């Protein structure tokens, strides 16, 4: 199933943007090191890796460069997958990446297939707990899952931020509750850390704001387009106002052996 978001949404979240959500190379590499340190045999064979909600593939390409792996990259928007394949060719890693246009909630992949599942900024679309359960069934025993998830970083979130974000992510909670869900779903946690604010402000928002300025300058828009621009701008302003109250947490976890 492909996405049903309005076309104008994808004019803002253009496949040519450097990335489609908060993140940065150092954080992806730290999470990747947590995986390789806890999976010493991972260097001896070709790994099967799944990237869920890969977008235009910034994290996917890093995985391809640093792992001996065959990577299946899944998204529900074909232009992102096309861009990922173009970037993979430029980076000379296209032989390691295949793409699948699919809904992450209906992947129709065989259980216990993957050594590593990656998902930056996307698993909350399914709901964190449900996402963990679905991904765990796709992992081999001893396989690992690395995800970023939006979290409250304070026990009492500011009401304005709480209202705005729970409208978008009703199940958003704090790091301790997420760690409990991870344990409840049968995973062992390997590492977790908060993405730096720069991964929002510089890596994600700065190019997105340029895109918004370009679109605003390009013409008069109707009510639907204006509402979409306003809501993306409001999201950026909210983070600037309340950074430190919420953020993305990288969670790296492992399926126990023979689970
Ligand atoms: C915040 S972006 C993250 C993209 C990429 N992982 C990154 O870090 O740059 C979320 C991605 O999930 C994809 N997505 C949204 N809903 C999806 C679904 N139901 N199934 C598969 N992908 C989905 C979007 O198209 C988008 O590319």
PDB file of C-alpha atoms and ligand atoms in Angstrom:
ATOM      1  CA  UNK A   1       0.000   0.000   0.000  1.00  0.00           C
ATOM      2  CA  UNK A   2       1.406   3.397  -0.913  1.00  0.00           C
ATOM      3  CA  UNK A   3       0.993   6.536   1.173  1.00  0.00           C
ATOM      4  CA  UNK A   4      -2.168   8.638   0.904  1.00  0.00           C
ATOM      5  CA  UNK A   5      -0.640  11.883   2.159  1.00  0.00           C
ATOM      6  CA  UNK A   6      -1.413  14.962   0.022  1.00  0.00           C
ATOM      7  CA  UNK A   7       0.986  15.564  -2.899  1.00  0.00           C
ATOM      8  CA  UNK A   8       1.906  18.943  -1.447  1.00  0.00           C
ATOM      9  CA  UNK A   9       3.282  17.234   1.667  1.00  0.00           C
ATOM     10  CA  UNK A  10       5.814  15.539  -0.622  1.00  0.00           C
ATOM     11  CA  UNK A  11       6.698  18.852  -2.253  1.00  0.00           C
ATOM     12  CA  UNK A  12       7.833  19.976   1.198  1.00  0.00           C
ATOM     13  CA  UNK A  13       9.392  16.656   2.173  1.00  0.00           C
ATOM     14  CA  UNK A  14      11.164  16.519  -1.165  1.00  0.00           C
ATOM     15  CA  UNK A  15      13.208  13.367  -1.899  1.00  0.00           C
ATOM     16  CA  UNK A  16      16.161  15.692  -2.604  1.00  0.00           C
ATOM     17  CA  UNK A  17      16.332  16.866   1.040  1.00  0.00           C
ATOM     18  CA  UNK A  18      19.424  15.570   2.844  1.00  0.00           C
ATOM     19  CA  UNK A  19      17.263  13.681   5.330  1.00  0.00           C
ATOM     20  CA  UNK A  20      13.605  13.332   6.244  1.00  0.00           C
ATOM     21  CA  UNK A  21      13.771  13.327  10.025  1.00  0.00           C
ATOM     22  CA  UNK A  22      16.137  14.252  12.871  1.00  0.00           C
ATOM     23  CA  UNK A  23      19.372  12.292  12.855  1.00  0.00           C
ATOM     24  CA  UNK A  24      23.086  12.557  12.180  1.00  0.00           C
ATOM     25  CA  UNK A  25      26.000  10.445  11.042  1.00  0.00           C
ATOM     26  CA  UNK A  26      27.698  10.244  14.462  1.00  0.00           C
ATOM     27  CA  UNK A  27      24.528   8.925  16.121  1.00  0.00           C
ATOM     28  CA  UNK A  28      23.899   6.329  13.412  1.00  0.00           C
ATOM     29  CA  UNK A  29      27.544   5.235  13.726  1.00  0.00           C
ATOM     30  CA  UNK A  30      27.340   5.019  17.521  1.00  0.00           C
ATOM     31  CA  UNK A  31      24.246   2.794  17.262  1.00  0.00           C
ATOM     32  CA  UNK A  32      25.957   0.706  14.601  1.00  0.00           C
ATOM     33  CA  UNK A  33      29.027   0.227  16.835  1.00  0.00           C
ATOM     34  CA  UNK A  34      26.750  -0.947  19.669  1.00  0.00           C
ATOM     35  CA  UNK A  35      25.460  -3.605  17.292  1.00  0.00           C
ATOM     36  CA  UNK A  36      28.855  -4.742  15.961  1.00  0.00           C
ATOM     37  CA  UNK A  37      30.452  -4.829  19.446  1.00  0.00           C
ATOM     38  CA  UNK A  38      27.681  -7.091  20.683  1.00  0.00           C
ATOM     39  CA  UNK A  39      27.668  -9.232  17.537  1.00  0.00           C
ATOM     40  CA  UNK A  40      31.346 -10.053  17.002  1.00  0.00           C
ATOM     41  CA  UNK A  41      30.556 -12.723  14.380  1.00  0.00           C
ATOM     42  CA  UNK A  42      28.758 -10.095  12.260  1.00  0.00           C
ATOM     43  CA  UNK A  43      31.952  -9.358  10.318  1.00  0.00           C
ATOM     44  CA  UNK A  44      32.414 -13.000   9.216  1.00  0.00           C
ATOM     45  CA  UNK A  45      29.347 -13.346   7.009  1.00  0.00           C
ATOM     46  CA  UNK A  46      26.974 -11.306   4.913  1.00  0.00           C
ATOM     47  CA  UNK A  47      24.229  -9.950   7.165  1.00  0.00           C
ATOM     48  CA  UNK A  48      20.598  -9.595   6.172  1.00  0.00           C
ATOM     49  CA  UNK A  49      19.444  -6.125   7.147  1.00  0.00           C
ATOM     50  CA  UNK A  50      16.013  -4.473   6.940  1.00  0.00           C
ATOM     51  CA  UNK A  51      15.620  -0.670   7.025  1.00  0.00           C
ATOM     52  CA  UNK A  52      11.990   0.216   7.854  1.00  0.00           C
ATOM     53  CA  UNK A  53      10.750   3.648   6.740  1.00  0.00           C
ATOM     54  CA  UNK A  54      14.077   4.211   4.973  1.00  0.00           C
ATOM     55  CA  UNK A  55      12.990   7.414   3.199  1.00  0.00           C
ATOM     56  CA  UNK A  56      15.651   8.713   0.818  1.00  0.00           C
ATOM     57  CA  UNK A  57      18.140   6.518   2.622  1.00  0.00           C
ATOM     58  CA  UNK A  58      20.679   8.593   4.548  1.00  0.00           C
ATOM     59  CA  UNK A  59      20.981   5.958   7.325  1.00  0.00           C
ATOM     60  CA  UNK A  60      20.640   3.112   4.769  1.00  0.00           C
ATOM     61  CA  UNK A  61      23.702   4.304   2.857  1.00  0.00           C
ATOM     62  CA  UNK A  62      25.774   4.471   6.038  1.00  0.00           C
ATOM     63  CA  UNK A  63      24.810   0.886   6.864  1.00  0.00           C
ATOM     64  CA  UNK A  64      25.733  -0.191   3.345  1.00  0.00           C
ATOM     65  CA  UNK A  65      29.144   1.470   3.594  1.00  0.00           C
ATOM     66  CA  UNK A  66      30.011   0.019   7.001  1.00  0.00           C
ATOM     67  CA  UNK A  67      28.508  -3.480   6.994  1.00  0.00           C
ATOM     68  CA  UNK A  68      29.037  -6.586   4.938  1.00  0.00           C
ATOM     69  CA  UNK A  69      25.318  -6.794   4.293  1.00  0.00           C
ATOM     70  CA  UNK A  70      22.438  -7.258   1.940  1.00  0.00           C
ATOM     71  CA  UNK A  71      19.954  -4.524   2.848  1.00  0.00           C
ATOM     72  CA  UNK A  72      16.240  -4.451   2.110  1.00  0.00           C
ATOM     73  CA  UNK A  73      15.027  -0.838   2.361  1.00  0.00           C
ATOM     74  CA  UNK A  74      11.259  -0.377   2.800  1.00  0.00           C
ATOM     75  CA  UNK A  75       9.163   2.752   2.416  1.00  0.00           C
ATOM     76  CA  UNK A  76       5.613   3.507   1.292  1.00  0.00           C
ATOM     77  CA  UNK A  77       6.608   6.388  -1.032  1.00  0.00           C
ATOM     78  CA  UNK A  78       8.229   5.316  -4.307  1.00  0.00           C
ATOM     79  CA  UNK A  79      10.032   8.625  -5.073  1.00  0.00           C
ATOM     80  CA  UNK A  80      12.025   8.203  -1.824  1.00  0.00           C
ATOM     81  CA  UNK A  81      13.034   4.698  -2.894  1.00  0.00           C
ATOM     82  CA  UNK A  82      14.025   5.989  -6.345  1.00  0.00           C
ATOM     83  CA  UNK A  83      16.203   8.673  -4.735  1.00  0.00           C
ATOM     84  CA  UNK A  84      17.755   6.113  -2.388  1.00  0.00           C
ATOM     85  CA  UNK A  85      18.707   3.938  -5.378  1.00  0.00           C
ATOM     86  CA  UNK A  86      20.222   6.958  -7.180  1.00  0.00           C
ATOM     87  CA  UNK A  87      22.287   7.819  -4.092  1.00  0.00           C
ATOM     88  CA  UNK A  88      23.330   4.188  -3.679  1.00  0.00           C
ATOM     89  CA  UNK A  89      24.642   4.152  -7.250  1.00  0.00           C
ATOM     90  CA  UNK A  90      26.609   7.327  -6.695  1.00  0.00           C
ATOM     91  CA  UNK A  91      28.071   5.834  -3.501  1.00  0.00           C
ATOM     92  CA  UNK A  92      28.887   2.537  -5.296  1.00  0.00           C
ATOM     93  CA  UNK A  93      26.826   0.463  -2.856  1.00  0.00           C
ATOM     94  CA  UNK A  94      23.815  -0.306  -5.051  1.00  0.00           C
ATOM     95  CA  UNK A  95      24.779  -4.014  -5.188  1.00  0.00           C
ATOM     96  CA  UNK A  96      24.048  -4.198  -1.439  1.00  0.00           C
ATOM     97  CA  UNK A  97      20.636  -2.518  -1.426  1.00  0.00           C
ATOM     98  CA  UNK A  98      17.248  -3.575  -2.720  1.00  0.00           C
ATOM     99  CA  UNK A  99      14.047  -1.640  -2.151  1.00  0.00           C
ATOM    100  CA  UNK A 100      10.465  -2.582  -1.396  1.00  0.00           C
ATOM    101  CA  UNK A 101       7.433  -0.302  -1.688  1.00  0.00           C
ATOM    102  CA  UNK A 102       5.278  -1.480   1.212  1.00  0.00           C
ATOM    103  CA  UNK A 103       3.379  -0.510   4.313  1.00  0.00           C
ATOM    104  CA  UNK A 104       5.482  -1.310   7.364  1.00  0.00           C
ATOM    105  CA  UNK A 105       2.341  -2.663   9.051  1.00  0.00           C
ATOM    106  CA  UNK A 106       1.887  -5.241   6.297  1.00  0.00           C
ATOM    107  CA  UNK A 107       5.362  -6.310   5.281  1.00  0.00           C
ATOM    108  CA  UNK A 108       4.635  -9.933   4.318  1.00  0.00           C
ATOM    109  CA  UNK A 109       8.217 -10.971   4.990  1.00  0.00           C
ATOM    110  CA  UNK A 110       9.204 -14.310   6.490  1.00  0.00           C
ATOM    111  CA  UNK A 111       9.710 -14.555  10.229  1.00  0.00           C
ATOM    112  CA  UNK A 112      13.262 -14.831  11.613  1.00  0.00           C
ATOM    113  CA  UNK A 113      14.855 -13.501   8.421  1.00  0.00           C
ATOM    114  CA  UNK A 114      17.017 -10.558   9.524  1.00  0.00           C
ATOM    115  CA  UNK A 115      20.233 -10.162  11.537  1.00  0.00           C
ATOM    116  CA  UNK A 116      19.614  -6.460  11.981  1.00  0.00           C
ATOM    117  CA  UNK A 117      16.579  -4.197  11.620  1.00  0.00           C
ATOM    118  CA  UNK A 118      17.082  -0.430  11.441  1.00  0.00           C
ATOM    119  CA  UNK A 119      14.414   2.243  11.674  1.00  0.00           C
ATOM    120  CA  UNK A 120      15.200   5.939  12.180  1.00  0.00           C
ATOM    121  CA  UNK A 121      12.200   8.160  12.828  1.00  0.00           C
ATOM    122  CA  UNK A 122       9.620   5.731  11.499  1.00  0.00           C
ATOM    123  CA  UNK A 123       8.583   2.991  13.928  1.00  0.00           C
ATOM    124  CA  UNK A 124       6.268   5.276  15.910  1.00  0.00           C
ATOM    125  CA  UNK A 125       4.062   5.352  12.795  1.00  0.00           C
ATOM    126  CA  UNK A 126       3.006   1.820  13.819  1.00  0.00           C
ATOM    127  CA  UNK A 127       3.141   2.610  17.529  1.00  0.00           C
ATOM    128  CA  UNK A 128       6.355   1.795  19.379  1.00  0.00           C
ATOM    129  CA  UNK A 129       5.090  -1.336  21.158  1.00  0.00           C
ATOM    130  CA  UNK A 130       3.438  -2.806  18.075  1.00  0.00           C
ATOM    131  CA  UNK A 131       6.496  -1.937  15.998  1.00  0.00           C
ATOM    132  CA  UNK A 132       8.762  -3.738  18.476  1.00  0.00           C
ATOM    133  CA  UNK A 133       6.566  -6.828  18.377  1.00  0.00           C
ATOM    134  CA  UNK A 134       6.383  -6.955  14.581  1.00  0.00           C
ATOM    135  CA  UNK A 135      10.133  -6.354  14.157  1.00  0.00           C
ATOM    136  CA  UNK A 136      10.991  -8.957  16.777  1.00  0.00           C
ATOM    137  CA  UNK A 137       9.142 -11.626  14.813  1.00  0.00           C
ATOM    138  CA  UNK A 138      11.230 -10.751  11.719  1.00  0.00           C
ATOM    139  CA  UNK A 139      14.550 -10.966  13.575  1.00  0.00           C
ATOM    140  CA  UNK A 140      16.647 -14.094  13.840  1.00  0.00           C
ATOM    141  CA  UNK A 141      17.541 -15.238  17.363  1.00  0.00           C
ATOM    142  CA  UNK A 142      20.426 -12.990  18.473  1.00  0.00           C
ATOM    143  CA  UNK A 143      19.416 -10.418  15.866  1.00  0.00           C
ATOM    144  CA  UNK A 144      19.364  -6.718  16.765  1.00  0.00           C
ATOM    145  CA  UNK A 145      16.961  -3.817  16.337  1.00  0.00           C
ATOM    146  CA  UNK A 146      18.068  -0.149  16.274  1.00  0.00           C
ATOM    147  CA  UNK A 147      15.365   2.526  16.303  1.00  0.00           C
ATOM    148  CA  UNK A 148      14.920   6.196  17.037  1.00  0.00           C
ATOM    149  CA  UNK A 149      11.728   7.162  18.808  1.00  0.00           C
ATOM    150  CA  UNK A 150      10.332  10.526  19.833  1.00  0.00           C
ATOM    151  CA  UNK A 151      10.285  10.760  23.645  1.00  0.00           C
ATOM    152  CA  UNK A 152       9.593  13.158  26.461  1.00  0.00           C
ATOM    153  CA  UNK A 153      12.843  14.085  28.185  1.00  0.00           C
ATOM    154  CA  UNK A 154      11.130  15.606  31.193  1.00  0.00           C
ATOM    155  CA  UNK A 155       8.553  14.042  33.545  1.00  0.00           C
ATOM    156  CA  UNK A 156       6.293  17.103  33.191  1.00  0.00           C
ATOM    157  CA  UNK A 157       6.240  18.190  29.549  1.00  0.00           C
ATOM    158  CA  UNK A 158       5.263  21.817  28.829  1.00  0.00           C
ATOM    159  CA  UNK A 159       1.483  21.836  28.114  1.00  0.00           C
ATOM    160  CA  UNK A 160       1.890  23.523  24.694  1.00  0.00           C
ATOM    161  CA  UNK A 161       4.397  20.901  23.524  1.00  0.00           C
ATOM    162  CA  UNK A 162       2.321  18.124  25.068  1.00  0.00           C
ATOM    163  CA  UNK A 163      -0.842  19.246  23.264  1.00  0.00           C
ATOM    164  CA  UNK A 164       0.876  19.639  19.897  1.00  0.00           C
ATOM    165  CA  UNK A 165       2.848  16.410  19.946  1.00  0.00           C
ATOM    166  CA  UNK A 166       0.292  14.073  21.472  1.00  0.00           C
ATOM    167  CA  UNK A 167      -2.078  15.142  18.671  1.00  0.00           C
ATOM    168  CA  UNK A 168       0.520  13.701  16.251  1.00  0.00           C
ATOM    169  CA  UNK A 169       1.961  10.886  18.385  1.00  0.00           C
ATOM    170  CA  UNK A 170      -0.714   9.932  20.945  1.00  0.00           C
ATOM    171  CA  UNK A 171       1.440   7.162  22.464  1.00  0.00           C
ATOM    172  CA  UNK A 172       4.537   9.335  22.976  1.00  0.00           C
ATOM    173  CA  UNK A 173       6.073   8.676  26.389  1.00  0.00           C
ATOM    174  CA  UNK A 174       9.339   8.958  28.329  1.00  0.00           C
ATOM    175  CA  UNK A 175      12.560   6.938  28.071  1.00  0.00           C
ATOM    176  CA  UNK A 176      11.827   4.752  31.165  1.00  0.00           C
ATOM    177  CA  UNK A 177       8.444   3.668  29.722  1.00  0.00           C
ATOM    178  CA  UNK A 178      10.052   2.907  26.366  1.00  0.00           C
ATOM    179  CA  UNK A 179      12.747   0.831  28.086  1.00  0.00           C
ATOM    180  CA  UNK A 180      10.019  -1.086  29.896  1.00  0.00           C
ATOM    181  CA  UNK A 181       8.226  -1.765  26.586  1.00  0.00           C
ATOM    182  CA  UNK A 182      11.512  -2.992  25.110  1.00  0.00           C
ATOM    183  CA  UNK A 183      11.978  -5.412  28.037  1.00  0.00           C
ATOM    184  CA  UNK A 184       8.295  -6.473  27.964  1.00  0.00           C
ATOM    185  CA  UNK A 185       8.660  -7.353  24.274  1.00  0.00           C
ATOM    186  CA  UNK A 186      11.538  -9.690  25.161  1.00  0.00           C
ATOM    187  CA  UNK A 187      14.532  -7.622  23.993  1.00  0.00           C
ATOM    188  CA  UNK A 188      17.787  -6.991  25.874  1.00  0.00           C
ATOM    189  CA  UNK A 189      18.810  -3.326  25.645  1.00  0.00           C
ATOM    190  CA  UNK A 190      22.363  -2.750  24.361  1.00  0.00           C
ATOM    191  CA  UNK A 191      22.533   1.051  24.336  1.00  0.00           C
ATOM    192  CA  UNK A 192      20.338   4.114  24.325  1.00  0.00           C
ATOM    193  CA  UNK A 193      21.116   7.794  23.958  1.00  0.00           C
ATOM    194  CA  UNK A 194      19.401  11.051  23.045  1.00  0.00           C
ATOM    195  CA  UNK A 195      20.111  12.563  19.634  1.00  0.00           C
ATOM    196  CA  UNK A 196      21.815  15.966  19.955  1.00  0.00           C
ATOM    197  CA  UNK A 197      19.724  19.066  19.239  1.00  0.00           C
ATOM    198  CA  UNK A 198      21.970  19.693  16.208  1.00  0.00           C
ATOM    199  CA  UNK A 199      20.497  16.609  14.555  1.00  0.00           C
ATOM    200  CA  UNK A 200      17.172  18.466  14.559  1.00  0.00           C
ATOM    201  CA  UNK A 201      18.295  22.046  13.993  1.00  0.00           C
ATOM    202  CA  UNK A 202      21.096  21.690  11.467  1.00  0.00           C
ATOM    203  CA  UNK A 203      20.731  18.270   9.882  1.00  0.00           C
ATOM    204  CA  UNK A 204      16.945  18.305   9.483  1.00  0.00           C
ATOM    205  CA  UNK A 205      15.317  21.713  10.018  1.00  0.00           C
ATOM    206  CA  UNK A 206      17.831  23.973   8.238  1.00  0.00           C
ATOM    207  CA  UNK A 207      17.382  22.363   4.764  1.00  0.00           C
ATOM    208  CA  UNK A 208      13.649  21.954   5.421  1.00  0.00           C
ATOM    209  CA  UNK A 209      13.302  25.667   6.217  1.00  0.00           C
ATOM    210  CA  UNK A 210      15.073  26.528   2.951  1.00  0.00           C
ATOM    211  CA  UNK A 211      12.556  24.328   1.141  1.00  0.00           C
ATOM    212  CA  UNK A 212       9.652  26.057   2.921  1.00  0.00           C
ATOM    213  CA  UNK A 213      11.006  29.501   1.973  1.00  0.00           C
ATOM    214  CA  UNK A 214      11.389  28.372  -1.644  1.00  0.00           C
ATOM    215  CA  UNK A 215       7.794  27.081  -1.736  1.00  0.00           C
ATOM    216  CA  UNK A 216       6.354  30.197  -0.066  1.00  0.00           C
ATOM    217  CA  UNK A 217       8.142  32.351  -2.642  1.00  0.00           C
ATOM    218  CA  UNK A 218       6.891  30.176  -5.507  1.00  0.00           C
ATOM    219  CA  UNK A 219       3.234  31.111  -5.323  1.00  0.00           C
ATOM    220  CA  UNK A 220      -0.120  31.584  -3.673  1.00  0.00           C
ATOM    221  CA  UNK A 221      -1.465  28.440  -2.165  1.00  0.00           C
ATOM    222  CA  UNK A 222      -4.922  27.252  -1.272  1.00  0.00           C
ATOM    223  CA  UNK A 223      -6.142  26.452   2.219  1.00  0.00           C
ATOM    224  CA  UNK A 224      -4.847  22.870   2.289  1.00  0.00           C
ATOM    225  CA  UNK A 225      -1.320  23.766   1.158  1.00  0.00           C
ATOM    226  CA  UNK A 226      -1.153  26.760   3.522  1.00  0.00           C
ATOM    227  CA  UNK A 227      -2.277  24.592   6.441  1.00  0.00           C
ATOM    228  CA  UNK A 228       0.469  22.053   5.674  1.00  0.00           C
ATOM    229  CA  UNK A 229       3.175  24.744   5.481  1.00  0.00           C
ATOM    230  CA  UNK A 230       1.906  26.334   8.709  1.00  0.00           C
ATOM    231  CA  UNK A 231       1.926  23.039  10.562  1.00  0.00           C
ATOM    232  CA  UNK A 232       5.502  22.187   9.512  1.00  0.00           C
ATOM    233  CA  UNK A 233       6.629  25.694  10.530  1.00  0.00           C
ATOM    234  CA  UNK A 234       4.807  25.321  13.856  1.00  0.00           C
ATOM    235  CA  UNK A 235       6.603  22.035  14.476  1.00  0.00           C
ATOM    236  CA  UNK A 236       9.978  23.693  13.894  1.00  0.00           C
ATOM    237  CA  UNK A 237       9.102  26.664  16.139  1.00  0.00           C
ATOM    238  CA  UNK A 238       7.912  24.304  18.858  1.00  0.00           C
ATOM    239  CA  UNK A 239      11.231  22.490  18.948  1.00  0.00           C
ATOM    240  CA  UNK A 240      13.166  25.772  19.138  1.00  0.00           C
ATOM    241  CA  UNK A 241      10.987  26.833  22.082  1.00  0.00           C
ATOM    242  CA  UNK A 242      11.003  23.568  24.006  1.00  0.00           C
ATOM    243  CA  UNK A 243      14.191  21.774  22.970  1.00  0.00           C
ATOM    244  CA  UNK A 244      15.347  19.783  25.971  1.00  0.00           C
ATOM    245  CA  UNK A 245      11.763  18.784  26.872  1.00  0.00           C
ATOM    246  CA  UNK A 246      11.518  16.256  24.087  1.00  0.00           C
ATOM    247  CA  UNK A 247      13.729  14.655  21.516  1.00  0.00           C
ATOM    248  CA  UNK A 248      14.598  11.450  19.735  1.00  0.00           C
ATOM    249  CA  UNK A 249      16.095   8.565  21.672  1.00  0.00           C
ATOM    250  CA  UNK A 250      18.176   5.948  19.856  1.00  0.00           C
ATOM    251  CA  UNK A 251      17.448   2.501  21.278  1.00  0.00           C
ATOM    252  CA  UNK A 252      19.647  -0.444  20.283  1.00  0.00           C
ATOM    253  CA  UNK A 253      18.428  -3.834  21.470  1.00  0.00           C
ATOM    254  CA  UNK A 254      18.980  -7.505  20.895  1.00  0.00           C
ATOM    255  CA  UNK A 255      16.763 -10.523  20.510  1.00  0.00           C
ATOM    256  CA  UNK A 256      17.941 -13.174  22.980  1.00  0.00           C
ATOM    257  CA  UNK A 257      19.382 -16.397  21.491  1.00  0.00           C
ATOM    258  CA  UNK A 258      16.817 -19.078  20.539  1.00  0.00           C
ATOM    259  CA  UNK A 259      13.890 -16.931  21.619  1.00  0.00           C
TER     260      UNK A 259
HETATM  261  C1  LIG B   1      10.774  10.633   9.415  1.00  0.00           C
HETATM  262  S1  LIG B   1      10.985   9.808   7.872  1.00  0.00           S
HETATM  263  C2  LIG B   1      12.506   8.950   8.201  1.00  0.00           C
HETATM  264  C3  LIG B   1      13.235   8.535   6.956  1.00  0.00           C
HETATM  265  C4  LIG B   1      14.626   7.942   7.174  1.00  0.00           C
HETATM  266  N1  LIG B   1      14.599   6.765   8.021  1.00  0.00           N
HETATM  267  C5  LIG B   1      15.561   8.990   7.741  1.00  0.00           C
HETATM  268  O1  LIG B   1      15.980   8.852   8.905  1.00  0.00           O
HETATM  269  O2  LIG B   1      15.893   9.946   7.009  1.00  0.00           O
HETATM  270  C6  LIG B   1       9.762   8.519   7.986  1.00  0.00           C
HETATM  271  C7  LIG B   1       9.693   7.650   6.735  1.00  0.00           C
HETATM  272  O3  LIG B   1       8.700   6.637   6.948  1.00  0.00           O
HETATM  273  C8  LIG B   1       7.970   6.476   5.737  1.00  0.00           C
HETATM  274  N2  LIG B   1       6.667   5.917   6.081  1.00  0.00           N
HETATM  275  C9  LIG B   1       5.597   6.553   6.641  1.00  0.00           C
HETATM  276  N3  LIG B   1       4.588   5.700   6.842  1.00  0.00           N
HETATM  277  C10 LIG B   1       5.006   4.485   6.383  1.00  0.00           C
HETATM  278  C11 LIG B   1       4.404   3.204   6.315  1.00  0.00           C
HETATM  279  N4  LIG B   1       3.168   2.999   6.756  1.00  0.00           N
HETATM  280  N5  LIG B   1       5.124   2.183   5.803  1.00  0.00           N
HETATM  281  C12 LIG B   1       6.395   2.382   5.339  1.00  0.00           C
HETATM  282  N6  LIG B   1       7.025   3.586   5.390  1.00  0.00           N
HETATM  283  C13 LIG B   1       6.339   4.620   5.906  1.00  0.00           C
HETATM  284  C14 LIG B   1       7.901   7.868   5.136  1.00  0.00           C
HETATM  285  O4  LIG B   1       7.629   7.835   3.752  1.00  0.00           O
HETATM  286  C15 LIG B   1       9.281   8.401   5.485  1.00  0.00           C
HETATM  287  O5  LIG B   1      10.195   8.123   4.462  1.00  0.00           O
END
